Short mmCIF file of C-alpha atoms in Angstrom, two decimals:
data_model
loop_
_atom_site.label_atom_id
_atom_site.label_comp_id
_atom_site.label_asym_id
_atom_site.label_seq_id
_atom_site.Cartn_x
_atom_site.Cartn_y
_atom_site.Cartn_z
CA MET A 1 -43.65 -1.86 -0.50
CA ILE A 2 -46.16 0.82 -1.39
CA ASP A 3 -49.19 -0.64 -3.09
CA ALA A 4 -48.90 0.47 -6.71
CA MET A 5 -52.61 -0.15 -7.23
CA THR A 6 -53.44 2.34 -4.46
CA ALA A 7 -51.01 4.87 -5.90
CA LEU A 8 -52.28 4.38 -9.43
CA ASN A 9 -55.95 4.51 -8.50
CA ALA A 10 -55.30 7.77 -6.69
CA CYS A 11 -53.96 9.16 -9.98
CA ARG A 12 -56.64 7.89 -12.36
CA ASP A 13 -59.06 10.22 -14.10
CA ASP A 14 -60.95 8.37 -16.77
CA SER A 15 -58.77 5.27 -17.18
CA ASP A 16 -59.80 1.78 -16.14
CA ALA A 17 -59.39 1.64 -12.36
CA ASN A 18 -59.61 -2.16 -12.45
CA SER A 19 -56.53 -2.68 -14.61
CA LYS A 20 -53.50 -4.11 -12.84
CA PRO A 21 -50.30 -2.04 -12.86
CA LEU A 22 -47.25 -3.60 -14.44
CA PHE A 23 -44.99 -2.37 -11.66
CA ASP A 24 -44.67 -2.07 -7.90
CA VAL A 25 -43.52 1.06 -6.11
CA VAL A 26 -40.83 0.18 -3.55
CA GLN A 27 -38.45 2.11 -1.36
CA ALA A 28 -34.95 2.30 -2.82
CA GLY A 29 -31.91 1.33 -0.82
CA SER A 30 -28.18 1.87 -1.20
CA ASP A 31 -27.93 -1.28 -3.32
CA ASP A 32 -30.19 0.40 -5.93
CA LEU A 33 -27.71 3.22 -6.66
CA THR A 34 -26.62 1.84 -10.05
CA SER A 35 -30.24 1.42 -11.18
CA VAL A 36 -31.19 4.90 -9.96
CA LEU A 37 -28.26 6.44 -11.85
CA ALA A 38 -29.29 4.57 -15.01
CA VAL A 39 -32.89 5.83 -14.77
CA ASP A 40 -31.67 9.41 -14.24
CA GLN A 41 -29.38 9.18 -17.27
CA GLN A 42 -32.09 7.68 -19.49
CA SER A 43 -34.63 10.29 -18.44
CA PHE A 44 -32.83 13.64 -18.52
CA LEU A 45 -30.30 15.62 -20.51
CA LYS A 46 -26.72 15.10 -19.38
CA THR A 47 -26.68 18.61 -17.88
CA ASP A 48 -29.55 17.57 -15.57
CA TRP A 49 -28.11 14.28 -14.30
CA TRP A 50 -27.42 14.05 -10.60
CA ASN A 51 -24.02 12.70 -9.64
CA GLU A 52 -23.45 9.54 -7.66
CA ASP A 53 -22.68 11.37 -4.41
CA LEU A 54 -25.93 13.36 -4.56
CA TRP A 55 -28.01 10.23 -5.17
CA ARG A 56 -26.13 8.34 -2.45
CA GLY A 57 -26.94 11.17 -0.03
CA PHE A 58 -30.66 10.99 -0.80
CA LEU A 59 -30.65 7.20 -0.50
CA LYS A 60 -29.04 7.36 2.97
CA SER A 61 -30.85 10.43 4.32
CA THR A 62 -33.56 10.14 6.94
CA GLY A 63 -34.93 13.48 5.70
CA SER A 64 -35.77 12.21 2.24
CA ARG A 65 -37.25 9.19 0.52
CA VAL A 66 -36.41 7.57 -2.82
CA LEU A 67 -39.03 5.30 -4.37
CA LEU A 68 -38.65 3.06 -7.42
CA ALA A 69 -41.16 1.75 -9.94
CA ARG A 70 -40.00 -1.86 -10.27
CA SER A 71 -41.34 -3.74 -13.29
CA LYS A 72 -43.39 -6.90 -12.79
CA VAL A 73 -42.30 -7.97 -16.28
CA ASP A 74 -38.70 -8.09 -17.43
CA LEU A 75 -38.64 -5.37 -20.09
CA ASP A 76 -36.79 -2.90 -17.87
CA PRO A 77 -36.34 -3.85 -14.20
CA ILE A 78 -36.55 -0.24 -12.96
CA LEU A 79 -38.99 1.98 -14.82
CA GLY A 80 -38.75 5.14 -12.78
CA VAL A 81 -37.71 6.90 -9.60
CA VAL A 82 -39.08 9.70 -7.42
CA VAL A 83 -37.17 11.49 -4.68
CA PHE A 84 -38.78 13.83 -2.18
CA GLU A 85 -37.94 15.47 1.11
CA ARG A 86 -39.80 14.98 4.36
CA GLY A 87 -40.60 18.71 4.32
CA GLY A 88 -42.72 18.31 1.19
CA LYS A 89 -40.44 19.15 -1.73
CA LEU A 90 -40.55 16.79 -4.69
CA MET A 91 -36.98 16.88 -5.95
CA LYS A 92 -37.12 14.68 -9.05
CA ILE A 93 -39.38 12.29 -10.91
CA ALA A 94 -37.66 10.31 -13.66
CA VAL A 95 -39.23 7.70 -15.94
CA VAL A 96 -37.31 5.68 -18.54
CA PRO A 97 -38.61 5.98 -22.13
CA SER A 98 -40.20 2.50 -22.09
CA GLY A 99 -42.18 3.44 -18.95
CA ARG A 100 -43.68 6.65 -20.29
CA CYS A 101 -47.37 7.05 -21.05
CA CYS A 102 -48.32 3.91 -19.13
CA GLY A 103 -48.87 5.22 -15.62
CA VAL A 104 -45.37 4.99 -14.15
CA GLY A 105 -45.02 8.74 -13.51
CA ALA A 106 -48.55 8.89 -12.11
CA GLY A 107 -47.86 5.89 -9.88
CA LEU A 108 -44.62 7.36 -8.54
CA LEU A 109 -46.23 10.74 -7.92
CA GLY A 110 -49.23 9.09 -6.26
CA ALA A 111 -46.97 7.02 -4.01
CA ALA A 112 -44.90 10.09 -3.05
CA LEU A 113 -48.04 12.06 -2.20
CA PHE A 114 -49.41 9.08 -0.26
CA VAL A 115 -46.26 9.05 1.92
CA LEU A 116 -46.16 12.84 2.24
CA ASP A 117 -49.84 13.09 3.18
CA GLY A 118 -49.90 10.04 5.45
CA GLU A 119 -46.60 9.11 7.03
CA PHE A 120 -45.01 12.57 6.89
CA ARG A 121 -48.31 14.39 7.57
CA ARG A 122 -47.58 17.14 5.04
CA SER A 123 -50.63 18.95 3.75
CA CYS A 124 -48.65 20.81 1.11
CA CYS A 125 -45.75 20.17 -1.22
CA SER A 126 -43.85 21.91 -3.97
CA LEU A 127 -41.90 21.06 -7.09
CA HIS A 128 -40.17 22.75 -9.99
CA VAL A 129 -40.83 21.92 -13.64
CA GLU A 130 -39.60 23.21 -16.97
CA PRO A 131 -42.37 25.30 -18.60
CA THR A 132 -41.89 23.31 -21.84
CA ASN A 133 -42.58 19.95 -20.14
CA SER A 134 -46.30 19.87 -20.91
CA VAL A 135 -46.71 16.17 -20.06
CA ALA A 136 -45.35 16.68 -16.54
CA ILE A 137 -47.35 19.88 -16.05
CA LYS A 138 -50.55 18.05 -17.03
CA LEU A 139 -49.75 15.23 -14.55
CA TYR A 140 -49.02 17.66 -11.73
CA THR A 141 -52.13 19.73 -12.47
CA ARG A 142 -54.32 16.58 -12.36
CA ARG A 143 -52.91 15.88 -8.89
CA GLY A 144 -53.83 19.33 -7.58
CA PHE A 145 -50.65 21.31 -8.20
CA LYS A 146 -51.03 24.93 -9.25
CA GLN A 147 -48.48 27.25 -10.84
CA ASP A 148 -47.08 29.59 -8.22
CA CYS A 149 -44.19 31.52 -9.77
CA VAL A 150 -41.35 31.54 -12.24
CA VAL A 151 -37.86 30.90 -10.90
CA CYS A 152 -35.33 32.32 -13.35
CA ASP A 153 -32.27 30.27 -14.28
CA TYR A 154 -33.36 27.41 -12.00
CA TYR A 155 -32.02 24.78 -14.41
CA GLY A 156 -29.10 26.93 -15.58
CA PRO A 157 -28.63 30.18 -17.51
CA GLY A 158 -31.78 30.93 -19.49
CA ARG A 159 -33.55 27.76 -18.31
CA HIS A 160 -36.34 28.89 -16.04
CA ALA A 161 -38.68 26.76 -13.93
CA TRP A 162 -42.25 27.02 -12.80
CA ARG A 163 -42.67 26.40 -9.13
CA MET A 164 -45.88 24.48 -8.55
CA LEU A 165 -47.62 24.03 -5.21
CA ARG A 166 -50.15 21.50 -4.03
CA GLU A 167 -52.49 22.85 -1.38
CA ARG A 168 -51.33 25.73 0.78
CA CYS A 169 -47.69 26.42 1.54
CA ASP A 170 -46.55 29.35 3.67
CA ASP A 171 -43.00 29.54 2.33
CA ARG A 172 -42.27 31.91 -0.55
CA CYS A 173 -40.20 31.32 -3.64
CA GLU A 174 -36.53 32.18 -3.54
CA GLY A 175 -35.05 33.71 -6.68
CA VAL A 176 -38.48 34.66 -8.00
CA THR A 177 -38.63 37.36 -10.62
CA ASP A 178 -42.13 36.95 -11.95
CA SER A 179 -45.48 35.85 -10.54
CA LEU A 180 -47.92 33.87 -12.64
#
């Protein structure tokens, strides 16, 4: 189990660092597939859902990690999920509606960065985000991510993404048409 308090405290700006989180961040296993699918479906448009085979692959892969925000109270057992690759790419952060605006996304991101920085010894990481997702962009910016480029049609025709980087990465964007 990753200490949710450590992950949350790493994400705090001006909030009360002494408050106790209402969830733990734990590593997901194959038996969590149904819960992970449910979180994905509650968090994204149907066109952005990952299928069962894709999630199963991430759950079994040694090159990636899937972490869950597991509630300490019984409102929703799984509040969110983050999946990231050993190489430093954050693939998806999903938080159910009842877990939004209460630190779940920040806790998951903090836990992912904790693993990437510590266990995986990655000094940089990247992610893609829809330019209209201002809440996510604010969270990523607070954690040191900077806008790098626009990737056209990343989410489908006419749905572009911002690639954001944390610290220095040497790889360049693929499919880039515009620099920020």
